[in-house]
Structure formats: C-alpha cells, structure tokens
CSV table of C-alpha atoms and ligand atoms in Angstrom, one decimal:
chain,number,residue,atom,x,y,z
A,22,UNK,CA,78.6,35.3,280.4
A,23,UNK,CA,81.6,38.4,279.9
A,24,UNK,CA,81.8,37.8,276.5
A,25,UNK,CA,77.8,38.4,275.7
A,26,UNK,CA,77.1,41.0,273.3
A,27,UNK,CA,73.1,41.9,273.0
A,28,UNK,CA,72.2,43.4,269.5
A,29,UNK,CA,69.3,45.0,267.5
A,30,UNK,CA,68.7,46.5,264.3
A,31,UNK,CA,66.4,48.3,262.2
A,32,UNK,CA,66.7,50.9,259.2
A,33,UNK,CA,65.4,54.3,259.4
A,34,UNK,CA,64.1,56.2,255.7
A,35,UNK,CA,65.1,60.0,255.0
A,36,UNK,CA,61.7,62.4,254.9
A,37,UNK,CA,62.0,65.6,252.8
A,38,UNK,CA,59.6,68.6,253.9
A,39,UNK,CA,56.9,70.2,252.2
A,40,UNK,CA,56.3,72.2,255.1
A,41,UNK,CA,59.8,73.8,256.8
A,42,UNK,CA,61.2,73.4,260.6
A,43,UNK,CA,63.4,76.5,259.7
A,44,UNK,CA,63.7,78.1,263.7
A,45,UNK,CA,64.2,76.8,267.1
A,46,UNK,CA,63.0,78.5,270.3
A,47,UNK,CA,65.4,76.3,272.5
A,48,UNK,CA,68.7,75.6,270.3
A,49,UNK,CA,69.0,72.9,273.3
A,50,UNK,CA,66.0,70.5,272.7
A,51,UNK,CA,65.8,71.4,269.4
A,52,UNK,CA,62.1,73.0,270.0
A,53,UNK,CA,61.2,74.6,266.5
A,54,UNK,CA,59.6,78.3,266.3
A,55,UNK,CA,57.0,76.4,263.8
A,56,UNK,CA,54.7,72.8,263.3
A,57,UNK,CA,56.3,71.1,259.8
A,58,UNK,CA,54.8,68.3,257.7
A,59,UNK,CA,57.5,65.9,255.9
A,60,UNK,CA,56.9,62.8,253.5
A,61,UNK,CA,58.7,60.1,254.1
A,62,UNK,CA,60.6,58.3,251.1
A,63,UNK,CA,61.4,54.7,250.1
A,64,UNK,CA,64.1,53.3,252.0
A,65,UNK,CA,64.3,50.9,248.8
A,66,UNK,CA,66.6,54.4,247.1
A,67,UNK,CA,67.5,56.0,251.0
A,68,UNK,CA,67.6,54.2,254.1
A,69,UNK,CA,69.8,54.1,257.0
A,70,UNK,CA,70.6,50.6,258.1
A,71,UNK,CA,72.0,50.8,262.2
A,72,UNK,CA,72.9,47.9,264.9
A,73,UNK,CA,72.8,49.1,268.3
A,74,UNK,CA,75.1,46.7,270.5
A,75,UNK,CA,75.5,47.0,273.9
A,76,UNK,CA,78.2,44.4,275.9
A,77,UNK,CA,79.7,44.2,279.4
A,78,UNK,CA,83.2,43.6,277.4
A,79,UNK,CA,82.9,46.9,275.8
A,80,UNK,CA,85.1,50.0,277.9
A,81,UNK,CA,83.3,52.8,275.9
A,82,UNK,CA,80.5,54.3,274.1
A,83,UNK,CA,81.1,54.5,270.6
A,84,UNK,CA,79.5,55.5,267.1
A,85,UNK,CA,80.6,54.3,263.4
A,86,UNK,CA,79.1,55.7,260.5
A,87,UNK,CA,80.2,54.0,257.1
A,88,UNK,CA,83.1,52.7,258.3
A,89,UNK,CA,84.7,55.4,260.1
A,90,UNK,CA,84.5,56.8,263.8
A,91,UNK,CA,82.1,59.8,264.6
A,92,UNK,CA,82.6,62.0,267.8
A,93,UNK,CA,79.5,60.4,270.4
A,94,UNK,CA,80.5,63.5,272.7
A,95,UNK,CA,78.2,65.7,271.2
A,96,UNK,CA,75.5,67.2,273.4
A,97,UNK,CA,73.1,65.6,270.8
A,98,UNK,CA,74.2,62.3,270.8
A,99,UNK,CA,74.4,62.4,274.2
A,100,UNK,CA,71.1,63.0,274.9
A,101,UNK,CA,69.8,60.5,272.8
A,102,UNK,CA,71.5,58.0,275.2
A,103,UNK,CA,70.9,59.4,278.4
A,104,UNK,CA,67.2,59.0,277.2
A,105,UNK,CA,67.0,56.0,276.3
A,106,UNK,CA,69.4,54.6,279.3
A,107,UNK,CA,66.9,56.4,281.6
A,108,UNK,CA,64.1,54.5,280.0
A,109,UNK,CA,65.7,51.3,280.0
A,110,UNK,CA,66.6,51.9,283.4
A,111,UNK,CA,63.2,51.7,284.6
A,112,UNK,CA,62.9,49.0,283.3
A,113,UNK,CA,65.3,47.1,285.0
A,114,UNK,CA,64.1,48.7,288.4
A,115,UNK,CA,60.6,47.2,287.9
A,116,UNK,CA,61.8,44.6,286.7
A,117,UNK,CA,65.4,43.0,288.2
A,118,UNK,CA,65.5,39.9,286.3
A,119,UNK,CA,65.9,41.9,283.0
A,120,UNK,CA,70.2,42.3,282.1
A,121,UNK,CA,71.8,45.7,283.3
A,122,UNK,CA,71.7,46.5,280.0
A,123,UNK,CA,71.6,50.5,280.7
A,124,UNK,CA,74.8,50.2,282.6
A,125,UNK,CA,76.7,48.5,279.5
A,126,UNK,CA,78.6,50.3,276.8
A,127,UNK,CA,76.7,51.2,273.5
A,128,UNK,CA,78.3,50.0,269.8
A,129,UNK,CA,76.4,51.6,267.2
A,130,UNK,CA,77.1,51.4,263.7
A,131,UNK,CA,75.4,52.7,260.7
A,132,UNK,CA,75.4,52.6,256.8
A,133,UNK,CA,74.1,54.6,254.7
A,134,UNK,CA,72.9,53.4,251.1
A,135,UNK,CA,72.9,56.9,249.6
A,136,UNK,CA,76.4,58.8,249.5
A,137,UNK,CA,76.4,61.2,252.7
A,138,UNK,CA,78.4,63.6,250.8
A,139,UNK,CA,74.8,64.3,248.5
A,140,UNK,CA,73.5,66.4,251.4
A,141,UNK,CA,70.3,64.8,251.5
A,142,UNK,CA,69.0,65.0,255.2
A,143,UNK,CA,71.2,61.8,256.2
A,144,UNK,CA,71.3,63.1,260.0
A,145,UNK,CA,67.2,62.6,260.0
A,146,UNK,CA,67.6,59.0,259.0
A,147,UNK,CA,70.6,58.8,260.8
A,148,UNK,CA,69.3,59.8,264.1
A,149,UNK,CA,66.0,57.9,263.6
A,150,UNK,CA,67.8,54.7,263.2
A,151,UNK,CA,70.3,55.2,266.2
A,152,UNK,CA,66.7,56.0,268.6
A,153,UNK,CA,64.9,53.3,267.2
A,154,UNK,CA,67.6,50.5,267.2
A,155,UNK,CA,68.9,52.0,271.0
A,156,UNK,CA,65.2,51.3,271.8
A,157,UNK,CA,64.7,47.7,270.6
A,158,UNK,CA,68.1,46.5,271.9
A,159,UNK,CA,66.6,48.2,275.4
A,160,UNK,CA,63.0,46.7,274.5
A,161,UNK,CA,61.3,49.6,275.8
A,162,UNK,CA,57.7,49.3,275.3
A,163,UNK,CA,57.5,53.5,273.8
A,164,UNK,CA,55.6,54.2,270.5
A,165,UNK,CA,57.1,56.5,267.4
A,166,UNK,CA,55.7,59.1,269.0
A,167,UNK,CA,57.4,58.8,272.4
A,168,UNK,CA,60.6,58.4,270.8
A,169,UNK,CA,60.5,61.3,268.6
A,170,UNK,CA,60.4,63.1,271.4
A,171,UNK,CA,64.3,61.4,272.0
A,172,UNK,CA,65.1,61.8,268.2
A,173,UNK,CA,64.5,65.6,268.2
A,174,UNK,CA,67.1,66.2,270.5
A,175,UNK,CA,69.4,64.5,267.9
A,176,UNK,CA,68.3,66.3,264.6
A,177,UNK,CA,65.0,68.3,264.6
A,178,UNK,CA,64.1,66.6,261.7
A,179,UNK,CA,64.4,63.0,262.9
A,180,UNK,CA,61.4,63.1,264.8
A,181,UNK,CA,59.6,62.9,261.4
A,182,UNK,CA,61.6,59.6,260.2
A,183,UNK,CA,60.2,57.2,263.1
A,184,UNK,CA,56.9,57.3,260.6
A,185,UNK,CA,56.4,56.0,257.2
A,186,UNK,CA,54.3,58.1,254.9
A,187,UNK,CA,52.7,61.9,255.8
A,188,UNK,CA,54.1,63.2,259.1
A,189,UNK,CA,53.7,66.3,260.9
A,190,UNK,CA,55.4,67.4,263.9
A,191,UNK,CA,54.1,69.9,266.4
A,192,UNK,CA,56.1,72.3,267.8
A,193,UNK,CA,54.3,72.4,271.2
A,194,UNK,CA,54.7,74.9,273.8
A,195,UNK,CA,55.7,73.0,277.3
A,196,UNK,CA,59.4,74.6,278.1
A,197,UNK,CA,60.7,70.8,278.5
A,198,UNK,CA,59.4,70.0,274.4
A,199,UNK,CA,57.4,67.0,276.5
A,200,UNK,CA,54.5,68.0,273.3
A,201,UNK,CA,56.9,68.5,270.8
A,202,UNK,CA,56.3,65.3,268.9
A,203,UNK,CA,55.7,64.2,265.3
A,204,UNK,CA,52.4,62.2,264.8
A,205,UNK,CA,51.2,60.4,261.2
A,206,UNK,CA,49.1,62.7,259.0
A,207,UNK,CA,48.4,59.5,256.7
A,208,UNK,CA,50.1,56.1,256.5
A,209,UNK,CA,52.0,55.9,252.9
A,210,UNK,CA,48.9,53.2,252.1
A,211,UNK,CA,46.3,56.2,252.2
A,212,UNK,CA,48.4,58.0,249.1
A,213,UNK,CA,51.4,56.1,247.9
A,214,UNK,CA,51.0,57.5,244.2
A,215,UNK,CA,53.5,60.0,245.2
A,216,UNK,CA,57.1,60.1,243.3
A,217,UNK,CA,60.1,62.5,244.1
A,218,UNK,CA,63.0,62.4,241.8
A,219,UNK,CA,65.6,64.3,243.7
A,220,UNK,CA,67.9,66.1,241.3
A,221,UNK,CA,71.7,65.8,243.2
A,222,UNK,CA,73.4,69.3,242.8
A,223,UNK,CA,77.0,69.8,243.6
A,224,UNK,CA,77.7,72.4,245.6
A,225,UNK,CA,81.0,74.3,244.8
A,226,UNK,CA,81.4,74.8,248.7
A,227,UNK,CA,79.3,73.3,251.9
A,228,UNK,CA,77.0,76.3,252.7
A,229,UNK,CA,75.7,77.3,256.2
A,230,UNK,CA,74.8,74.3,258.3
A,231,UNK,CA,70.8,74.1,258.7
A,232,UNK,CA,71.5,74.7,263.0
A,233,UNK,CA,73.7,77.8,262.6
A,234,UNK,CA,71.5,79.1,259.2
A,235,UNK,CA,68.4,79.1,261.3
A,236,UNK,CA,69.8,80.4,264.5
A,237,UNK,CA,70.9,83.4,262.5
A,238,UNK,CA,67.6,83.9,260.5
A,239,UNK,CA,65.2,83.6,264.0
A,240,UNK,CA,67.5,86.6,265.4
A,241,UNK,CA,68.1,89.1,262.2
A,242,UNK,CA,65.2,88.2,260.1
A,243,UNK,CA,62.5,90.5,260.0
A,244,UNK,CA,60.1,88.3,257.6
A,245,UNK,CA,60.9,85.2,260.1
A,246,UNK,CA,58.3,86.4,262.2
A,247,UNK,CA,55.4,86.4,259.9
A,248,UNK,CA,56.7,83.0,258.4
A,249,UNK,CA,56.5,81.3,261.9
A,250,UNK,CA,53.5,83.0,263.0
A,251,UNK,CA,51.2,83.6,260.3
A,252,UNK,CA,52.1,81.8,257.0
A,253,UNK,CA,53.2,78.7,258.4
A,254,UNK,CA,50.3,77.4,260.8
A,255,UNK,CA,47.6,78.3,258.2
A,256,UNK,CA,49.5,76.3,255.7
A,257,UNK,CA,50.1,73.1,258.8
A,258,UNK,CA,46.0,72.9,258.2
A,259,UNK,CA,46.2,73.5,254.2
A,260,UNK,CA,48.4,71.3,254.0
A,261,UNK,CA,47.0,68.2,256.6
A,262,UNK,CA,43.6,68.6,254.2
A,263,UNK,CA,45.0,68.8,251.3
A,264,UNK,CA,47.0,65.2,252.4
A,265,UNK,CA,43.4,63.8,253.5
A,266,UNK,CA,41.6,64.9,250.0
A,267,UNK,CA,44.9,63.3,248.2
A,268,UNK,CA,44.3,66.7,246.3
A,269,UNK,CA,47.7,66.8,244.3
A,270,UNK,CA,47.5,70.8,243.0
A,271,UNK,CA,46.6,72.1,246.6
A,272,UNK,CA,49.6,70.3,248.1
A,273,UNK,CA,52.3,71.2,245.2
A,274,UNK,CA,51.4,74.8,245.7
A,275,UNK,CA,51.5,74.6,249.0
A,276,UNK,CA,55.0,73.1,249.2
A,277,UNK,CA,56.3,75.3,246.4
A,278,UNK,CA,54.8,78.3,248.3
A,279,UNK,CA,56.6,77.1,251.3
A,280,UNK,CA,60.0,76.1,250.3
A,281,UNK,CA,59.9,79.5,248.4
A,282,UNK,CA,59.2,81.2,252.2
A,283,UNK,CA,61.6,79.4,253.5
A,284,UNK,CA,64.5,80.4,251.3
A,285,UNK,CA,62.7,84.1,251.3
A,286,UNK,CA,63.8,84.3,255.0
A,287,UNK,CA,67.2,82.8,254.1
A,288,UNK,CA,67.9,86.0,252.0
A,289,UNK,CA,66.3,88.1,254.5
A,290,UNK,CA,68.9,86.8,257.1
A,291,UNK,CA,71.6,89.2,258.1
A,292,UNK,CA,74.1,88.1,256.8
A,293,UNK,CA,72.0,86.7,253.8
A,294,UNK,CA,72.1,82.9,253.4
A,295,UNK,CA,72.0,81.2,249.9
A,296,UNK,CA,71.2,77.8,249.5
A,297,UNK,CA,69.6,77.8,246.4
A,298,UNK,CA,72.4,78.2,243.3
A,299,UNK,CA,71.7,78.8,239.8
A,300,UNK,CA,70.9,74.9,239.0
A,301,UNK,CA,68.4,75.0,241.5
A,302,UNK,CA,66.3,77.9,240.2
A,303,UNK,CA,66.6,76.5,236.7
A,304,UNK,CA,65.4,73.5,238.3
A,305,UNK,CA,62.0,75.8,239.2
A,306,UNK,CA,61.9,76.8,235.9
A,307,UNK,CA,62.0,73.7,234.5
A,308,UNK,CA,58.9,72.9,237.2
A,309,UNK,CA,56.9,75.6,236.2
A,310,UNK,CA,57.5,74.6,232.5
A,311,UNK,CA,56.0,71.3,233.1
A,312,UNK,CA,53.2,72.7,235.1
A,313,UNK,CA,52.7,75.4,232.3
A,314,UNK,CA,52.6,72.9,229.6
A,315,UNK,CA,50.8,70.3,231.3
A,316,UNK,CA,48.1,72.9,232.0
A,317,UNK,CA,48.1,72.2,235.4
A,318,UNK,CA,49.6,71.7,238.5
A,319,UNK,CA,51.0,68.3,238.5
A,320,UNK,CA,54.8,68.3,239.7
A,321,UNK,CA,56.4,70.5,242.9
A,322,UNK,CA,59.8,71.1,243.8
A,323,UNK,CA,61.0,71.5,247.2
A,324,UNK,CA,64.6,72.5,248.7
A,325,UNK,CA,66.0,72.0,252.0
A,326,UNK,CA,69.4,73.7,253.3
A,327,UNK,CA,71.7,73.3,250.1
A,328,UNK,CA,70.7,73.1,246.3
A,329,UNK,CA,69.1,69.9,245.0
A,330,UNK,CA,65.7,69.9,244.0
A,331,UNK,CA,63.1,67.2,245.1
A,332,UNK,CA,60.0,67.3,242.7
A,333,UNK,CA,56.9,66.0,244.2
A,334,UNK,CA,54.8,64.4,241.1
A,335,UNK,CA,52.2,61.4,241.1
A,336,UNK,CA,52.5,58.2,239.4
A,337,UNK,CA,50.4,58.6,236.5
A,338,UNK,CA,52.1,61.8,235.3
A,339,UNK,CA,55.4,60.3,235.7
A,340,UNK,CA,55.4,60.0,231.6
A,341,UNK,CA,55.6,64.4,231.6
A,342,UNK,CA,57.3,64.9,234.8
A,343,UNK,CA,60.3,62.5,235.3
A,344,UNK,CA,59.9,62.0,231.6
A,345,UNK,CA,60.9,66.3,230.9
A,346,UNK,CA,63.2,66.6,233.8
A,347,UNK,CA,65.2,63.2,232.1
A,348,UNK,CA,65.5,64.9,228.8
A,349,UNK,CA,66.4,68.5,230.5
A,350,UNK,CA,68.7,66.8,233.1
A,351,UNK,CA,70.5,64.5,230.9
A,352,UNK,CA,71.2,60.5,231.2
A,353,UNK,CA,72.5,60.9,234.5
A,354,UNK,CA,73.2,57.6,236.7
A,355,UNK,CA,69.7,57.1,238.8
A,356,UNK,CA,67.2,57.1,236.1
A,357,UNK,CA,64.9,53.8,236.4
A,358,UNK,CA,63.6,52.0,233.2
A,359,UNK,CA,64.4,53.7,229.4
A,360,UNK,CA,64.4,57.0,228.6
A,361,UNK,CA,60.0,57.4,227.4
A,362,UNK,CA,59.3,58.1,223.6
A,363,UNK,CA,58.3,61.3,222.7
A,364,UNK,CA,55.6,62.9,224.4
A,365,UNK,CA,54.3,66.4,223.3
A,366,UNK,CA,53.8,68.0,226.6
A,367,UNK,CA,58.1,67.0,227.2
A,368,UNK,CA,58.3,68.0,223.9
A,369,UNK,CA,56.9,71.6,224.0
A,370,UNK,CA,58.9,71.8,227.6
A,371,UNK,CA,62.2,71.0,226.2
A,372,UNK,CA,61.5,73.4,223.0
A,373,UNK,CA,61.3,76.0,225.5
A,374,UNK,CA,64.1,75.7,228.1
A,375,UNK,CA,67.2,77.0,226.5
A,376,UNK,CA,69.7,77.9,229.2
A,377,UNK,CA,67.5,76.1,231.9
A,378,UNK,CA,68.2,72.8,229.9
A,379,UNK,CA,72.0,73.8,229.9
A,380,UNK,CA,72.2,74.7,233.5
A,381,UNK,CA,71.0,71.1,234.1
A,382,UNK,CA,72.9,69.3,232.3
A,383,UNK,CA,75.9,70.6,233.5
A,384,UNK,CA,74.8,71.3,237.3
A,385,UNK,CA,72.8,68.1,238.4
A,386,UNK,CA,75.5,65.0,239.2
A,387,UNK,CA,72.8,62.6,239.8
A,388,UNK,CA,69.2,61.9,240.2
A,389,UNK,CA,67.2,59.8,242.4
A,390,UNK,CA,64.1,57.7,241.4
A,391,UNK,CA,62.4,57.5,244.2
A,392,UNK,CA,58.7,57.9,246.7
A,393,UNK,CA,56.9,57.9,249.6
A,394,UNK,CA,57.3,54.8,251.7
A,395,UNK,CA,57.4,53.3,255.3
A,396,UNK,CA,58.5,54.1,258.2
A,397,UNK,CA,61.7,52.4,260.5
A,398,UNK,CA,61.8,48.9,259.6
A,399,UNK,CA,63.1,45.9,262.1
A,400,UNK,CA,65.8,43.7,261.0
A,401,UNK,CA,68.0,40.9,261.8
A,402,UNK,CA,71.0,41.7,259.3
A,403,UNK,CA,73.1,43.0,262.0
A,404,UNK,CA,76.3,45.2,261.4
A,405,UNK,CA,78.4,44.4,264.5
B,4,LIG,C1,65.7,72.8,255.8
B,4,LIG,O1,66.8,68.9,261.3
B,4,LIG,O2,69.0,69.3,260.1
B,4,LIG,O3,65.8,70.4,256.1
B,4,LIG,O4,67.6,70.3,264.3
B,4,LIG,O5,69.6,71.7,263.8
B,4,LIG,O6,69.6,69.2,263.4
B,4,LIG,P1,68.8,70.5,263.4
B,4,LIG,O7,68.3,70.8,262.0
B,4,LIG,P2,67.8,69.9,260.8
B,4,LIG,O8,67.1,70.9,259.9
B,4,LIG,C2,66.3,70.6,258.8
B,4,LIG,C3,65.9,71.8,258.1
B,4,LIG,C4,65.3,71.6,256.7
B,4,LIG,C5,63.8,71.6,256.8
B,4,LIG,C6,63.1,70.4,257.3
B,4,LIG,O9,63.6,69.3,257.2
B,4,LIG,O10,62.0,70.6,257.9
C-alpha cells in the first residue's frame, strides 16, 4: 500500500555527570580524550518523547523538535541515519520478505517535557530517543550498548541515556570508536535513594557550546593533560566502587572534585571559558554549608557547560538538603510537597548564608525535583 506509514516510539531520560566527557580525540566520532560516569534521571521531571516514522509517501528526511523544523543536514544527524539505515539494511538482505524500510524517508519528531531553553543536556536525551526509536521502527536486533555506539556520533553524551541508572562510558582506543561504548555500572534498582534537585540558572548570554569549549581546552590547556590522563581514570574506578558500596560521601566528593576539575581546565583554556557565574558558586557555598552543618558529607553539586547546579543528595536527608536549598532558593515553581518545618541543621544553614541566600533568590528561575531512574522506555503514544 503507497499510503503506509510504519511508526515507533519510545522516550529517552537526560543523565547528568558526575564524572566529565570534557575532550575529544576525534571531533568526527565524537571519541572522548577520557572514560565518564553519568546518572541517569527520572524521565517522570525530564524525558524526551520521539516517533520515528518512515513512509514510501514521504519525498524527504526530516526532523521536528517541539513543534518546529531542525536542520537534519548536520554531519551528526547524518550519521545517526546512515547507521542505522546500514543496519536495517542488512536486514532486509538476509531477509527479503521484510519492507524496504531503509530505502524510505525518515519523519522524526520529538518533545521535550522540560523547556530546551534551561540548557539541561536536552541533545543527550534528544539523541538517545532519535537512535533508539530509528532502531525499533527498523527492529534491529542491537543492544544499548551497540547503539550507543550510533548515539555518540550524535552527542557524546547520548551514549549514556540508552541506560537507566549508573552508566559509564569508555573512551576506547580503536581509531573507528568500535569500543567506545557506554555500559551499566548499576541498574537504578541497585541505588535508587538518589535525588538531584537541579537549580535552573539564567544565563545573561548563551556561553561557549560544550563541542567548541572542549575543542579549545584539549588544544591550549596545559592542566587538560593531567585531568585526562591522571585524575580522571583513577577517579572512573573511585567512582565505579564507590556506586557498588552505595557509599554516598565517597561518590559526592568525588563528583564535587570532578566537576571542580572540569571547570579548572575551563579557566585554564586559552581563551578562558566561564560557565560557572556568581549563582552557581553561591550554589557551592550553599553545598558546603549543608555538608558543614550536617557534619558530613551528604549533598553534591555538579555543573555541566552553563550555570545550574545539580545537587546529588539521598532520600533520607532530603529533610536538610532540598529542605535548606528551598529556604535559600526561594518558593520557586518545581518544589514538590510543602515547604518542611523547621529543622535545626536548615536552620543554622540559612543563619549563615547572607549574600549566598541573596544570590539565590535572585539568580535561580526554577528548580527541579527530581532522581535517578530508567533508561529509554517503549511506547505506543505516537507523535506523527
Ligand atoms: C559538560 O555531549 O554536549 O555535559 O559530544 O560535542 O555533543 P558533544 O558534547 P556534549 O558534552 C557534554 C559535556 C558535559 C559533560 C558530560 O555530560 O559528561
């Protein structure tokens, strides 16, 4: 039949780092300089939702994201089809009873139930869904593993949101990035006590796109080096033990140590790169004042390539940690549940923050309430 149009759909979650893919030793298949380690959050607050379509009736590939037509041209994009087209193909070649689906037109489109404009790491989810849905309209027969290898080339950090949970990705070494692959640390069963609240900045101006910052920092930063080489794989194994243990204090250190390197080589790129702003480091502030308070270790903050600050914390000290950041931040739209009574570790944190409580109030637009949580998630509420 002409008219046929085949269909699939799934939603992909967002996964924020704890360890950084900052560096790529082939800008082409996104090949990172370094291993990283994400968690993957609850597409309940942050999910892309994509239908792939394909159709003999269709003259053109074609990509629409909220509504409104992206550029599929890209080299990226591009090679997440030819990919996935090859697979498919060979399919059809073992198989020629199967529809020429690989010869047919693509229709994707996405929506996003988080604003885009946030800059929370929308292409990850974004290129997640589009590999994973492209793959069940095709059927292909690959595992998360095989197509994060496809993913990658769309977003380096896409690879990560084919799994739910703790995911690392290994940055290989095979020139063609055939082992560069993420892989599940733990399923989000083994520790799903673990919160983020993500505290939205507003940036006055986009900075430096995460491609073009780290480009610049691998050739002109002279810490990058011992970051990629040194710091980072000792961390990969602190970090995968600390995951197994469900050991809270190893792991926040660790991803406050690390997001702290990270931006470290940021400033030491030539010319410097600022992604944290003034609402971000009272953000840290307001971190170590819970930690301080709280007498240990039990919240971590985390930023990617722009200011807002995801705090790491576990369910049972939600109370101090969502509880202080709430009355530092503000009522802000996002907050789940009441505002908690008075608690005297948030008290003795808000007695102390001054300016930090001022900064945050006036810097952070919104929060999200939010955890770890599954990975890519079949559906049949289609969007074409
Ligand atoms: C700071 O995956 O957005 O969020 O591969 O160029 O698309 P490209 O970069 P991208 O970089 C993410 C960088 C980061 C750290 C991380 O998610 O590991």
């Amino acid at each position: 039949m002409a008219s046929e149009i085949h269909r699939a759909s799934t939603t992909a979650p967002v996964n924020i780092a704890v360890i950084k893919y900052w560096g790529k030793r082939d800008p082409k298949l996104n090949l990172p300089t370094n291993s990283s380690l994400s968690v993957t959050l609850s597409q309940s607050d942050l999910r892309t939702h994509t239908t792939a379509s394909c159709s003999p009736t269709y003259t053109h590939d074609e990509l629409i994201l909220n509504g409104s037509s992206q550029d599929v041209s890209g080299a990226r994009t591009q090679a997440c089809f030819r990919e996935l087209r090859t697979l498919r193909k060979q399919l059809e070649t073992t198989n020629p009873s199967l529809p020429a689906l690989s010869s047919m037109p693509l229709k994707i489109v996405s929506e996003n139930n988080f604003p885009t404009a946030a800059g929370l790491a929308s292409s990850a989810a974004g290129f997640a869904a589009l590999v994973r849905s492209i793959a069940n309209l095709y059927e292909l027969p690959a595992s998360p593993t095989e197509l994060s290898r496809i993913a990658r080339q769309g977003s380096g950090s896409a690879c990560r949101s084919l799994f739910g949970g703790y995911v690392g990705w290994e940055q290989g070494s095979q020139p063609d990035g055939s082992d560069s692959l993420a892989f599940e640390v733990a399923p989000a069963s083994h520790w799903p006590t673990m919160r983020a609240v993500i505290l939205v900045v507003s940036a006055a101006k986009k900075g430096v796109s995460s491609t073009t910052g780290m480009q610049t920092t691998v050739a002109t930063s002279s810490l990058f080096p011992v970051r990629a080489n040194d710091t980072v794989p000792r961390r990969m194994a602190e970090m995968q033990t600390a995951i197994q243990e469900r050991d809270f204090e190893s792991f926040a250190k660790l991803t406050m140590m690390d997001s702290n390197s990270f931006h470290a080589t940021c400033l030491d790129t030539w010319p410097p790169i600022f992604y944290l702003n003034d609402v971000s480091r009272a953000a840290i502030k307001a971190v170590e004042a819970i930690n301080h308070a709280a007498g240990k270790i039990v919240a971590a903050y985390t930023f990617d390539a722009g200011p807002n600050a995801v705090v790491y914390f576990e369910e049972e000290n939600e109370g101090i940690v969502a509880g202080a950041l709430r009355k530092l931040v503000g009522e802000k739209e996002g907050w789940k549940g009441e505002a908690k009574s008075d608690d005297a570790v948030v008290e003795k944190v808000v007695k102390e923050a001054g300016v930090v409580q001022e900064l945050l109030r006036e810097g952070v637009s919104r929060v999200i309430c939010t955890g770890v949580g599954e990975g890519p998630v079949k559906t049949d509420e289609h969007l074409v």
